[in-house]
mmCIF file of C-alpha atoms in Angstrom:
data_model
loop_
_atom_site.group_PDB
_atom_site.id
_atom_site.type_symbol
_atom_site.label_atom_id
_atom_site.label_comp_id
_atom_site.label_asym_id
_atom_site.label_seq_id
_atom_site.Cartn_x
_atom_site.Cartn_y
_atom_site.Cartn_z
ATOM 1 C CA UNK A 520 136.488 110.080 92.104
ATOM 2 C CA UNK A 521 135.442 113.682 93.275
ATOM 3 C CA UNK A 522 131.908 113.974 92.381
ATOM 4 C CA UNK A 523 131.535 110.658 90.410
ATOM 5 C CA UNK A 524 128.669 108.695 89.542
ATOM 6 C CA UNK A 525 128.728 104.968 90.376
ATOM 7 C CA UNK A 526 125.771 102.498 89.483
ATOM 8 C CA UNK A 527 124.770 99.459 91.614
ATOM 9 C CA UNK A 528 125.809 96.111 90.391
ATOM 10 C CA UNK A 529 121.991 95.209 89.970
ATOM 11 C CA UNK A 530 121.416 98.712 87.929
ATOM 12 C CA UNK A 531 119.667 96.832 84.848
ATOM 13 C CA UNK A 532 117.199 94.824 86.949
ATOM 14 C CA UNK A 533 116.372 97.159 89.462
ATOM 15 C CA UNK A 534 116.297 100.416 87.127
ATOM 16 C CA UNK A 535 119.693 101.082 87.910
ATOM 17 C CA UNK A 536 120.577 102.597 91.235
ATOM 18 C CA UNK A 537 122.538 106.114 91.502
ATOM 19 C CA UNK A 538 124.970 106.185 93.995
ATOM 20 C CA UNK A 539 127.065 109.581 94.412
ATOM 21 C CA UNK A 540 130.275 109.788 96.172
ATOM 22 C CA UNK A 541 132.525 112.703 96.357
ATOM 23 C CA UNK A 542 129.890 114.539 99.178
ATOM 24 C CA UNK A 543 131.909 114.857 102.465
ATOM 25 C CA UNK A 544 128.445 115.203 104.568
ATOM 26 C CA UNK A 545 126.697 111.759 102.770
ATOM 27 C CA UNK A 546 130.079 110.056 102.356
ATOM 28 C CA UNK A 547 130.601 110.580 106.327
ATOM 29 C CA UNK A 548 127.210 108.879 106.910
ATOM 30 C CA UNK A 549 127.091 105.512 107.663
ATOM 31 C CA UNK A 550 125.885 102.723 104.451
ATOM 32 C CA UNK A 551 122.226 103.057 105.115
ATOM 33 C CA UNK A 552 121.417 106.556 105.846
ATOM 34 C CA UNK A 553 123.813 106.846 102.720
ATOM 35 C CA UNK A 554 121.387 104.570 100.549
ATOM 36 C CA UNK A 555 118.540 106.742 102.516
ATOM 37 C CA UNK A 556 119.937 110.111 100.507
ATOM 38 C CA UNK A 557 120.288 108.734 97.251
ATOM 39 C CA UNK A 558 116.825 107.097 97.202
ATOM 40 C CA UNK A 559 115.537 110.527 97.952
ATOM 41 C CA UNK A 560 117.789 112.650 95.613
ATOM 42 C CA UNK A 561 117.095 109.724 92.747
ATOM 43 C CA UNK A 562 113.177 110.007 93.762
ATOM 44 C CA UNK A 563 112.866 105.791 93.992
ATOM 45 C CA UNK A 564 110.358 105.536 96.040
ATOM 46 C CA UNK A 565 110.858 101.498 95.894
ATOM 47 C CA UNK A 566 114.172 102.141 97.601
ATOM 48 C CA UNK A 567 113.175 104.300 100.103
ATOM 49 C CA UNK A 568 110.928 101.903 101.515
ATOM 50 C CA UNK A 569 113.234 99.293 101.362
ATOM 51 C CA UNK A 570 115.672 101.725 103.812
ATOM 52 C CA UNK A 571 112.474 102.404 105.881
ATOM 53 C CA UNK A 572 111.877 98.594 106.437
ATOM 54 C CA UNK A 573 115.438 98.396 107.734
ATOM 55 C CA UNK A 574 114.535 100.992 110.306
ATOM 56 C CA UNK A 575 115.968 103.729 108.700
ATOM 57 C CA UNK A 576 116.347 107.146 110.901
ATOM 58 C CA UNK A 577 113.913 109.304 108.688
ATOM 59 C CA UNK A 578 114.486 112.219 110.426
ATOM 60 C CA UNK A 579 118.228 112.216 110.322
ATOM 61 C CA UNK A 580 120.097 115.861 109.190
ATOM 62 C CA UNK A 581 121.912 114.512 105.584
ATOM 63 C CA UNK A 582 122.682 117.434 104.570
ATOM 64 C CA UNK A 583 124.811 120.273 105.533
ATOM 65 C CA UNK A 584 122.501 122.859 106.116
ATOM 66 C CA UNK A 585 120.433 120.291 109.021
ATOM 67 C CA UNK A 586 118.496 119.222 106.122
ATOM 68 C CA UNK A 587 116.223 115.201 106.588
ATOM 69 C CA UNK A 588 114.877 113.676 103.759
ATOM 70 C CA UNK A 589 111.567 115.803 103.580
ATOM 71 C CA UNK A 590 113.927 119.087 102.688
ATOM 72 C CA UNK A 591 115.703 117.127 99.786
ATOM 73 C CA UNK A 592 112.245 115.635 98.503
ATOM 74 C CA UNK A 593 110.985 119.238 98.733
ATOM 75 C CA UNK A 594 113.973 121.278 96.968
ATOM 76 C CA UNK A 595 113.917 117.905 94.143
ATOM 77 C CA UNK A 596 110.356 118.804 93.643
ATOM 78 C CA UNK A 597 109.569 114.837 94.230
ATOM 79 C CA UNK A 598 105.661 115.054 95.461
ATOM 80 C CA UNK A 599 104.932 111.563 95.996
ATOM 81 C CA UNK A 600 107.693 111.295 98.295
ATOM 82 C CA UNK A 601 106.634 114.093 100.204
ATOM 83 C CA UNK A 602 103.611 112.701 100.294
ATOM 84 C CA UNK A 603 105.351 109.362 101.575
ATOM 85 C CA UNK A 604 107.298 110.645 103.881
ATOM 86 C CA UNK A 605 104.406 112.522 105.329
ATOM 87 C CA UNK A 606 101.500 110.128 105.834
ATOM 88 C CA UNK A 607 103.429 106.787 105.798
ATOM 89 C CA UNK A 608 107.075 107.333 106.868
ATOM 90 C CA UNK A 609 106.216 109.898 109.333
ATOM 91 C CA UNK A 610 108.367 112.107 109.272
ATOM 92 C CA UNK A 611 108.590 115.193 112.182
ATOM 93 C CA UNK A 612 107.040 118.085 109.753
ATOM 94 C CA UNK A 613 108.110 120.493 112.561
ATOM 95 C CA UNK A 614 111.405 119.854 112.469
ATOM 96 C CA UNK A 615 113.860 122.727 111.444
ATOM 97 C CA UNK A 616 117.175 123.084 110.283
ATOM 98 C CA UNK A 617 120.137 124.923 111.610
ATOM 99 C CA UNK A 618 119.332 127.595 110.264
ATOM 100 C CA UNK A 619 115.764 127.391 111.767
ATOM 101 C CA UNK A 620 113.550 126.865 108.735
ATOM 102 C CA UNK A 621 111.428 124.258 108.427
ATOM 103 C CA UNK A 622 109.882 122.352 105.745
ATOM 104 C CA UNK A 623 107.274 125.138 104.271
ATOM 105 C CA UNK A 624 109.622 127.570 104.780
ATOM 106 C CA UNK A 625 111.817 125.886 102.009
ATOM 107 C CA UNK A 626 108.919 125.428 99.933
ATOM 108 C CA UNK A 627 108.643 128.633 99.490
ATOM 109 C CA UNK A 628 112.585 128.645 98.889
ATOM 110 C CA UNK A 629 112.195 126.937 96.179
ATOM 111 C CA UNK A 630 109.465 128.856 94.232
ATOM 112 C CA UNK A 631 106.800 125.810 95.392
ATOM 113 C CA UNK A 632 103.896 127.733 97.104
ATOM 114 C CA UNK A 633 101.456 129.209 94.046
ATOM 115 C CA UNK A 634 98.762 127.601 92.423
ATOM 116 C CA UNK A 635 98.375 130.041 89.473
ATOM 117 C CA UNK A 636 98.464 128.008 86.354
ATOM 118 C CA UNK A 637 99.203 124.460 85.061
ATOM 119 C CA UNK A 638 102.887 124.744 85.459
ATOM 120 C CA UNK A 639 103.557 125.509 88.864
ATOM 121 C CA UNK A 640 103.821 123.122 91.964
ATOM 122 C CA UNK A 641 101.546 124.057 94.686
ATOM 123 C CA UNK A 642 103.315 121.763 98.058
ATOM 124 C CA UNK A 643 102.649 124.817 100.276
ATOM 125 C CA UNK A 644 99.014 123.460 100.271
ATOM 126 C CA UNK A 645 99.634 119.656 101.129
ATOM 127 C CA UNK A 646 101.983 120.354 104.138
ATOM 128 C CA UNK A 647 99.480 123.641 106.041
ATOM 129 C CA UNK A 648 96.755 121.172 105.564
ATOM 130 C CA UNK A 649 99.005 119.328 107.774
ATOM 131 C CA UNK A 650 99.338 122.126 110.410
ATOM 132 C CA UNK A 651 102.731 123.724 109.358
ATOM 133 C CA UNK A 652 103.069 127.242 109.145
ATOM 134 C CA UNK A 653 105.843 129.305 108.495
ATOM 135 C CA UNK A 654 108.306 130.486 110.436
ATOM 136 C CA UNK A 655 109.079 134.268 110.651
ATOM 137 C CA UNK A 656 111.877 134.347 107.337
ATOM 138 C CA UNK A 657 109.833 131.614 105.792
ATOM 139 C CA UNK A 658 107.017 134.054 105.849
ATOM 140 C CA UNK A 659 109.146 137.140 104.553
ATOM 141 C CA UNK A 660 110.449 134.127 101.676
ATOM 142 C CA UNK A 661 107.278 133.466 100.601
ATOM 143 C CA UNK A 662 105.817 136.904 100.627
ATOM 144 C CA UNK A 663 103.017 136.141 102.839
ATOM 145 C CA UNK A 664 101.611 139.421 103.862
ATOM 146 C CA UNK A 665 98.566 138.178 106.654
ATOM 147 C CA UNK A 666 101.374 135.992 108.092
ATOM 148 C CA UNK A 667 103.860 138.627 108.468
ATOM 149 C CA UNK A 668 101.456 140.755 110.032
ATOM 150 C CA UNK A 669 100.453 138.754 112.360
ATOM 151 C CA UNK A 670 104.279 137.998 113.656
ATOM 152 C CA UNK A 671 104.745 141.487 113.970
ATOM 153 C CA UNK A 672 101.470 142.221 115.376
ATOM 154 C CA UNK A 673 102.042 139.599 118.172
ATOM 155 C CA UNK A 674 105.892 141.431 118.627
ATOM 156 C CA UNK A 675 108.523 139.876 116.119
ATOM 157 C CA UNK A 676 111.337 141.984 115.989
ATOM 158 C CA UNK A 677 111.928 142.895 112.263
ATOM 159 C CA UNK A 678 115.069 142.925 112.155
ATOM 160 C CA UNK A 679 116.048 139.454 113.805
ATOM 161 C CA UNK A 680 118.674 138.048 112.032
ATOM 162 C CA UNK A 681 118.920 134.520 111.126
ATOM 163 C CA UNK A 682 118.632 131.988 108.137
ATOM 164 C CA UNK A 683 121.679 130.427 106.648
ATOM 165 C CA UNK A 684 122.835 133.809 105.593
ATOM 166 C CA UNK A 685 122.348 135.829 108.791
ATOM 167 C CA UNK A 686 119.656 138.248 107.351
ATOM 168 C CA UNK A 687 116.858 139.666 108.037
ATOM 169 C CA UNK A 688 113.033 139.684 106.925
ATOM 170 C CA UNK A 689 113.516 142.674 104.431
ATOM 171 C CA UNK A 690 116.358 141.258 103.175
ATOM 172 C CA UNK A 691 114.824 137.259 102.372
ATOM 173 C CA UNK A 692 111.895 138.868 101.062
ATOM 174 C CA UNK A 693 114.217 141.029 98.489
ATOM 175 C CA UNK A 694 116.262 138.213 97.807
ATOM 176 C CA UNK A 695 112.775 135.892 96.865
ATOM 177 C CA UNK A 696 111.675 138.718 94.971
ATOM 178 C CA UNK A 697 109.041 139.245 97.054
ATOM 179 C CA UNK A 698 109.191 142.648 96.749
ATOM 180 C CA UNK A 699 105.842 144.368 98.106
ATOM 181 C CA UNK A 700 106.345 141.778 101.180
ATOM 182 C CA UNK A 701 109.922 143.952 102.114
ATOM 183 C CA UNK A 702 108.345 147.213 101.783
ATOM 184 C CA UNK A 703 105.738 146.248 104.288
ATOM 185 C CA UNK A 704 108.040 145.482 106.820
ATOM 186 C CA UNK A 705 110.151 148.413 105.847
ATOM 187 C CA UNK A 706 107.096 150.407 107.187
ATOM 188 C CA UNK A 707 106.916 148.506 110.044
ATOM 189 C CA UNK A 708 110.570 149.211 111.133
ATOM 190 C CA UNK A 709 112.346 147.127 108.499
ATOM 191 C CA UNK A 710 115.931 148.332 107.663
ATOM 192 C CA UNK A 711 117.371 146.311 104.790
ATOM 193 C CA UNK A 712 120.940 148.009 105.118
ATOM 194 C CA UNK A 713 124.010 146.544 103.722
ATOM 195 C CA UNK A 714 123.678 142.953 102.387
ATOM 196 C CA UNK A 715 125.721 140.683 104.885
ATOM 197 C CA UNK A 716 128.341 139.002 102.065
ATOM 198 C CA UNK A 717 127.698 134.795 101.859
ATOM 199 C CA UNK A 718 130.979 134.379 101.009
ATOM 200 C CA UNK A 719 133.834 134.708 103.405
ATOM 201 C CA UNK A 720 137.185 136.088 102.964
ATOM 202 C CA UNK A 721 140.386 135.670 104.478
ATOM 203 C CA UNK A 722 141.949 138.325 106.630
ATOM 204 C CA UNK A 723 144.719 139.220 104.988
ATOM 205 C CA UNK A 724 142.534 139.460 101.611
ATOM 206 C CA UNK A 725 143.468 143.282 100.163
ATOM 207 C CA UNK A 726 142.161 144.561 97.107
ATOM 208 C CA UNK A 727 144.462 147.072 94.744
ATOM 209 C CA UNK A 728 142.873 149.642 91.967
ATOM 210 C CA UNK A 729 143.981 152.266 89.809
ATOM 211 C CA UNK A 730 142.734 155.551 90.351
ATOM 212 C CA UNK A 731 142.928 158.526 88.388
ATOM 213 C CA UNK A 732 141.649 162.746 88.079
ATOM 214 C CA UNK A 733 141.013 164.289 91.514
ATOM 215 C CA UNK A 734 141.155 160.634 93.468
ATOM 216 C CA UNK A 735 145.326 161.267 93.008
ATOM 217 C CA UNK A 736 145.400 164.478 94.413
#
């Protein structure tokens, strides 16, 4: 069924196993990279190993974006499989998707880069101490003023496109709500411009209004 939920036959003894089908991208994959994404998405770290003992290709793209397992782990918020992955899987930190982030970039994505209170999640931390750094829109995502500066002062055209969205650094850092971080590179050159539409529409797609006053005549 589209989108169903199916548990493995051993689900009470083994604290029951989530498989998900109804995905074209994992469905297409073959049984044990498939296993490989829902160990990560269900954070069981027991399971992963068990794929990673069967020689498991950690750095495979599972998701549509380009995504591997260290993206998913990330964007579930799952920190001792990032930490797994890291320093005992060893998984390639540098690797990006398609559209050219890497793994810090999408921690800051997903809101996972302060360490201002008890409640937030601070994974930014874990993976520079690894050596990653961001890449140009991870930089304008995460708001990261010295790191900005330093693309543009070693000549990073501001207004590269790219991402997943095909926008530029003003525009991720609006979008993030990094706010201060888009007017800096507004002053550098920045133009935000029109926001490029994520959703496409078909050709032949017209669009019909009333109008009324002076718009008749």
């Amino acid at each position: 069924a589209q989108g169903s939920v199916i548990w493995g036959s051993s689900a009470m003894s083994r604290k029951g196993r989530v498989r998900r089908y109804g995905n074209d991208v994992i469905d297409s994959l073959p049984p044990l990279l498939q296993d490989w994404v829902h160990a990560i998405t269900s954070g069981d770290l027991t399971w992963a190993k068990e794929c990673a003992s069967k020689d498991v290709d950690v750095n495979a793209r599972i998701d549509p974006y380009g995504g591997t397992a260290l993206f998913l782990a990330i964007e579930l918020a799952q920190v001792s499989l990032i930490r797994w992955l890291v320093e005992e899987a060893h998984v390639d930190i540098e690797v990006v998707d398609y559209g050219g982030y890497n793994a810090l970039d999408y921690v800051a994505a997903c809101g996972y880069h302060h360490s201002v209170g008890a409640d937030t999640l601070d994974v930014a931390s874990y993976l520079k101490a690894q050596g990653l750094e961001y890449t140009w829109l991870g930089a304008c995502i995460a708001g990261d003023i010295d790191k900005i500066h330093e693309f543009i002062e070693n000549g990073q055209d501001v207004n590269e496109r790219g991402g997943h969205f095909n926008k530029n650094g003003c525009q991720e850092a609006l979008d993030n709500g990094q706010f201060w971080a888009s007017r800096f590179i507004m002053v550098k050159g920045g133009v935000v411009g029109v926001q490029p539409l994520f959703q496409q529409l078909p050709d032949e797609s017209q669009c019909e209004a009333l109008t009324h006053g002076k718009l008749l005549k």
